[in-house]
């Protein structure tokens, strides 16, 4: 993942931002807008479209993203893919309301999030055009892309700690490689956010692997704690979490 801090408008200036639906087998998409853009219609375009939930990544949305990516991967006309959100939010994280009542058994047994990394296995270049919030799973989702173009209002962060859990889709690993260990640890341990400028200043590259698997298991394990449940419930009930270290 490399992070380029420039206006997402620059990237998107040649493509109309009024997406039209592409129908896929099984009907239209509910959570994303999908189109082919550019003069030659050779840019696959996916816009996350849950504005009321700041594009929170629910399971249905991620399934649809996977389906759209499969379609573009198989389409010989498509040379590259752009994934974007709105001015306010690329994605404010995995859907907390959907996760709130999950148990450890459900996460571990169902291998929760297993299909969420489809974007990182696409062979065509995938560009994340990010503005607004890219938090938690949203930040991880952007980092799974090959390139991030970040607008001036982009804010990156891994605030899972404030919910009593940890990043679960590569955040601890890719963030470390993107911004360095020190800043990555600060962000993961405090939940603070950084701008695209700050992220770019700290950027340097290392390598990936085993860590992602370990991280996923630790993420699942947070669903065995009462604090994780309390953190997510507090968010949904719009109050401060009362953590008990349990
Ligand atoms: N999940 C579900 N709903 C959300 C989320 C979310 N992550 N973020 C925002 N929303 C909803 C709010 O509940 C609210 O809906 P409603 O009015 O119906 O209650 C609506 O979006 C607007 O949100 P706010 O009123 O809070 O808007 P603000 O502008 O005041 O605040 C923030 C914006 C700062 C982004 C705030 O919404 C926030 O803190 N959101 C949560 C951010 C967060 O903690 N993200 C991490 C989630 S955990 C996670 O991502 C685990 C990753 C697992 C791997 C994923 C693989 C891809």
Coordinates of C-alpha atoms and ligand atoms in Angstrom, one line a residue:
X1 CA 0.0 0.0 0.0
X2 CA 1.3 3.4 -0.8
X3 CA -0.3 6.6 0.3
X4 CA -0.5 9.6 -2.1
X5 CA -1.8 12.7 -0.5
X6 CA -3.5 14.7 -3.1
X7 CA -7.0 15.7 -4.0
X8 CA -9.2 12.7 -4.7
X9 CA -10.9 15.2 -7.1
X10 CA -7.8 15.0 -9.3
X11 CA -8.1 11.3 -9.6
X12 CA -11.8 11.4 -10.2
X13 CA -11.9 14.6 -12.4
X14 CA -12.2 12.7 -15.7
X15 CA -15.0 10.5 -14.5
X16 CA -18.5 11.5 -13.8
X17 CA -19.4 11.0 -10.2
X18 CA -23.0 10.3 -10.9
X19 CA -22.8 6.5 -10.8
X20 CA -25.2 4.3 -12.6
X21 CA -26.1 0.9 -11.4
X22 CA -24.6 -2.1 -13.1
X23 CA -26.9 -5.1 -12.8
X24 CA -25.3 -8.3 -11.8
X25 CA -26.7 -11.8 -11.6
X26 CA -29.0 -11.7 -8.6
X27 CA -30.1 -8.1 -9.1
X28 CA -28.9 -4.6 -8.2
X29 CA -26.6 -3.7 -5.4
X30 CA -28.1 -2.4 -2.2
X31 CA -25.0 -0.9 -0.4
X32 CA -22.7 0.1 -3.3
X33 CA -22.9 1.9 -6.6
X34 CA -21.0 0.2 -9.4
X35 CA -20.1 1.5 -12.8
X36 CA -17.5 1.5 -15.5
X37 CA -15.9 4.9 -16.0
X38 CA -13.5 6.7 -18.4
X39 CA -13.6 7.3 -22.1
X40 CA -12.9 3.7 -22.8
X41 CA -15.0 2.5 -19.9
X42 CA -12.0 0.6 -18.6
X43 CA -12.0 1.8 -15.0
X44 CA -14.1 -0.2 -12.6
X45 CA -15.8 2.1 -10.1
X46 CA -17.2 1.1 -6.8
X47 CA -18.7 3.7 -4.5
X48 CA -19.7 2.7 -0.9
X49 CA -23.2 3.9 -0.4
X50 CA -24.5 3.7 3.1
X51 CA -24.5 7.5 3.8
X52 CA -26.7 7.3 7.0
X53 CA -24.2 4.9 8.6
X54 CA -21.1 6.7 7.3
X55 CA -20.5 3.7 5.0
X56 CA -20.0 1.4 7.9
X57 CA -18.9 -2.0 6.5
X58 CA -21.7 -4.4 7.1
X59 CA -21.5 -8.0 5.9
X60 CA -23.9 -7.3 3.1
X61 CA -21.8 -4.4 1.8
X62 CA -18.6 -6.4 1.9
X63 CA -20.3 -9.3 0.1
X64 CA -21.4 -6.9 -2.6
X65 CA -17.9 -5.4 -2.9
X66 CA -16.5 -8.9 -3.3
X67 CA -19.1 -9.6 -6.0
X68 CA -18.3 -6.3 -7.9
X69 CA -14.5 -7.0 -7.6
X70 CA -15.1 -10.5 -9.1
X71 CA -17.0 -9.0 -12.0
X72 CA -14.3 -6.4 -12.7
X73 CA -11.6 -9.0 -12.3
X74 CA -13.3 -11.2 -15.0
X75 CA -14.0 -8.2 -17.3
X76 CA -11.2 -8.0 -19.8
X77 CA -12.1 -4.3 -20.6
X78 CA -11.3 -3.2 -17.1
X79 CA -7.7 -2.3 -16.4
X80 CA -7.9 -0.8 -12.9
X81 CA -10.5 -0.4 -10.1
X82 CA -11.3 2.6 -7.9
X83 CA -13.1 2.3 -4.6
X84 CA -14.4 5.4 -3.0
X85 CA -16.9 6.6 -0.4
X86 CA -18.3 10.1 0.1
X87 CA -16.9 13.5 1.1
X88 CA -17.7 12.7 4.7
X89 CA -16.7 9.1 5.0
X90 CA -14.7 6.6 3.0
X91 CA -15.9 4.1 5.7
X92 CA -16.3 4.7 9.5
X93 CA -15.3 1.1 10.2
X94 CA -16.9 -2.3 10.4
X95 CA -20.6 -2.1 11.3
X96 CA -20.6 -1.9 15.1
X97 CA -24.4 -2.5 15.4
X98 CA -24.0 -5.7 13.4
X99 CA -21.0 -6.9 15.7
X100 CA -22.5 -5.7 19.0
X101 CA -24.1 -9.0 20.0
X102 CA -21.7 -11.5 18.4
X103 CA -20.1 -14.1 20.6
X104 CA -16.6 -15.5 20.5
X105 CA -18.0 -18.8 19.3
X106 CA -19.7 -17.1 16.3
X107 CA -16.6 -15.2 15.4
X108 CA -14.2 -18.0 15.7
X109 CA -16.4 -20.8 14.4
X110 CA -17.8 -18.7 11.5
X111 CA -14.3 -17.3 10.7
X112 CA -15.8 -13.8 10.9
X113 CA -14.2 -11.5 8.3
X114 CA -12.6 -14.3 6.3
X115 CA -14.1 -13.0 3.0
X116 CA -13.5 -9.4 3.8
X117 CA -10.0 -9.2 2.3
X118 CA -11.1 -10.0 -1.3
X119 CA -9.7 -6.6 -2.4
X120 CA -6.2 -7.6 -1.4
X121 CA -6.2 -10.6 -3.7
X122 CA -7.5 -8.8 -6.9
X123 CA -4.9 -9.0 -9.6
X124 CA -5.7 -5.6 -11.2
X125 CA -4.6 -2.4 -9.5
X126 CA -7.1 -1.2 -7.0
X127 CA -7.0 2.5 -5.9
X128 CA -8.8 3.7 -2.8
X129 CA -9.9 7.3 -3.2
X130 CA -10.4 8.4 0.4
X131 CA -12.0 11.5 1.9
X132 CA -13.5 11.9 5.3
X133 CA -13.4 9.1 7.9
X134 CA -11.3 6.0 7.1
X135 CA -11.5 4.4 10.6
X136 CA -11.1 0.9 11.9
X137 CA -12.2 -1.5 9.2
X138 CA -12.4 1.5 6.8
X139 CA -8.8 2.3 7.3
X140 CA -7.9 -1.4 6.9
X141 CA -10.0 -1.7 3.8
X142 CA -8.2 1.4 2.2
X143 CA -4.8 -0.1 3.2
X144 CA -5.7 -3.4 1.4
X145 CA -5.9 -1.4 -1.8
X146 CA -2.7 -1.0 -3.9
X147 CA -2.7 2.8 -3.8
X148 CA -4.5 5.3 -1.6
X149 CA -5.3 8.8 -2.9
X150 CA -6.3 10.8 0.1
X151 CA -8.2 14.1 0.0
X152 CA -7.5 16.9 2.4
X153 CA -10.4 16.0 4.7
X154 CA -9.3 12.4 5.0
X155 CA -8.8 11.1 8.5
X156 CA -7.2 7.7 9.2
X157 CA -7.4 5.9 12.5
X158 CA -7.8 2.5 14.3
X159 CA -10.2 3.4 17.1
X160 CA -11.1 -0.2 18.0
X161 CA -9.5 0.2 21.4
X162 CA -12.3 2.6 22.3
X163 CA -14.8 -0.2 21.7
X164 CA -12.8 -2.8 23.7
X165 CA -11.5 -4.7 20.7
X166 CA -8.6 -4.5 18.3
X167 CA -8.1 -4.2 14.5
X168 CA -9.2 -7.4 12.8
X169 CA -8.4 -7.0 9.1
X170 CA -4.7 -6.3 8.9
X171 CA -4.7 -2.9 10.7
X172 CA -1.9 -3.8 13.1
X173 CA 0.2 -5.1 10.3
X174 CA -0.4 -2.9 7.3
X175 CA -0.5 0.3 9.4
X176 CA 2.9 -0.5 10.8
X177 CA 4.3 -0.9 7.4
X178 CA 2.5 2.2 6.1
X179 CA 3.4 4.7 8.9
X180 CA 6.0 2.9 11.0
X181 CA 5.8 1.0 14.3
X182 CA 5.9 4.0 16.6
X183 CA 3.0 5.9 15.0
X184 CA 1.0 2.7 14.3
X185 CA 1.3 1.7 18.0
X186 CA 0.2 5.2 19.1
X187 CA -2.8 5.1 16.8
X188 CA -3.8 1.5 17.8
X189 CA -3.3 2.2 21.5
X190 CA -5.0 5.6 21.7
X191 CA -7.6 5.4 19.0
X192 CA -6.4 8.9 17.8
X193 CA -6.8 9.9 14.2
X194 CA -4.3 11.3 11.7
X195 CA -4.7 13.3 8.5
X196 CA -3.4 12.2 5.1
X197 CA -0.5 14.7 5.4
X198 CA 0.6 13.2 8.7
X199 CA 0.3 9.6 7.4
X200 CA 2.3 10.5 4.3
X201 CA 5.1 12.1 6.4
X202 CA 5.5 8.9 8.4
X203 CA 5.2 6.5 5.5
X204 CA 7.7 3.8 4.9
X205 CA 7.5 0.2 3.7
X206 CA 8.4 -3.1 5.4
X207 CA 6.9 -6.5 4.6
X208 CA 3.7 -8.5 5.6
X209 CA 2.5 -12.1 6.5
X210 CA 1.9 -14.2 9.6
X211 CA 0.9 -11.3 11.7
X212 CA -2.4 -11.0 9.9
X213 CA -3.4 -14.5 11.0
X214 CA -2.5 -13.9 14.6
X215 CA -4.2 -10.6 14.5
X216 CA -7.5 -12.2 13.3
X217 CA -7.4 -14.7 16.1
X218 CA -6.8 -12.0 18.7
X219 CA -9.6 -9.9 17.2
X220 CA -11.9 -12.9 17.5
X221 CA -10.7 -13.3 21.1
X222 CA -11.9 -9.8 22.1
X223 CA -15.4 -11.1 21.5
X224 CA -14.9 -13.4 24.5
X225 CA -14.6 -10.3 26.7
X226 CA -17.3 -8.3 28.5
X227 CA -15.5 -5.1 27.7
X228 CA -15.8 -5.6 23.9
X229 CA -19.6 -6.1 24.4
X230 CA -19.7 -3.0 26.6
X231 CA -17.7 -0.9 24.2
X232 CA -20.0 -1.6 21.3
X233 CA -23.1 -1.4 23.3
X234 CA -22.0 2.0 24.7
X235 CA -21.4 3.2 21.1
X236 CA -24.9 2.1 20.0
X237 CA -26.5 3.6 23.1
X238 CA -24.5 6.9 22.5
X239 CA -22.8 6.8 26.0
X240 CA -19.3 6.5 27.3
X241 CA -18.1 2.9 27.8
X242 CA -17.7 1.7 31.4
X243 CA -14.9 -0.8 31.0
X244 CA -14.3 -3.3 33.8
X245 CA -11.1 -5.0 32.5
X246 CA -13.1 -8.2 32.0
Ligands
LIG1 N1 -20.9 1.1 12.7 C1 -22.2 1.3 12.7 N2 -22.7 2.5 12.6 C2 -21.9 3.6 12.6 C3 -20.5 3.4 12.6 C4 -20.0 2.1 12.6 N3 -18.7 1.9 12.6 N4 -19.9 4.7 12.5 C5 -20.9 5.5 12.5 N5 -22.1 4.9 12.5 C6 -23.5 5.5 12.5 C7 -23.9 6.1 13.8 O1 -24.3 5.1 14.7 C8 -24.9 7.1 13.4 O2 -26.1 6.4 13.1 P1 -27.4 6.7 14.0 O3 -27.6 8.2 13.9 O4 -28.5 5.9 13.4 O5 -27.1 6.3 15.4 C9 -24.4 7.6 12.0 O6 -23.5 6.6 11.5 C10 -23.6 8.9 12.1 O7 -22.6 8.7 13.1 P2 -22.4 9.9 14.2 O8 -23.6 10.5 14.6 O9 -21.5 9.2 15.3 O10 -21.5 10.9 13.4 P3 -20.4 11.9 13.9 O11 -20.1 12.8 12.7 O12 -20.8 12.6 15.2 O13 -19.1 11.0 14.3 C11 -17.5 9.3 13.8 C12 -18.5 10.4 13.2 C13 -16.4 10.0 14.6 C14 -16.9 8.5 12.7 C15 -18.3 8.3 14.8 O14 -19.5 7.9 14.1 C16 -17.6 7.1 15.2 O15 -16.8 7.2 16.1 N6 -17.9 6.0 14.6 C17 -17.3 4.7 15.0 C18 -15.8 4.6 14.5 C19 -15.2 3.3 14.9 O16 -15.1 3.0 16.1 N7 -14.8 2.5 14.0 C20 -14.3 1.2 14.2 C21 -15.3 0.1 14.2 S1 -14.7 -1.5 14.8 C22 -13.9 -2.1 13.4 O17 -13.9 -1.5 12.4 C23 -13.3 -3.5 13.5 C24 -12.6 -3.8 12.2 C25 -12.8 -5.2 11.8 C26 -12.2 -5.6 10.5 C27 -13.0 -5.0 9.3 C28 -12.4 -5.5 7.9 C29 -12.7 -4.6 6.8

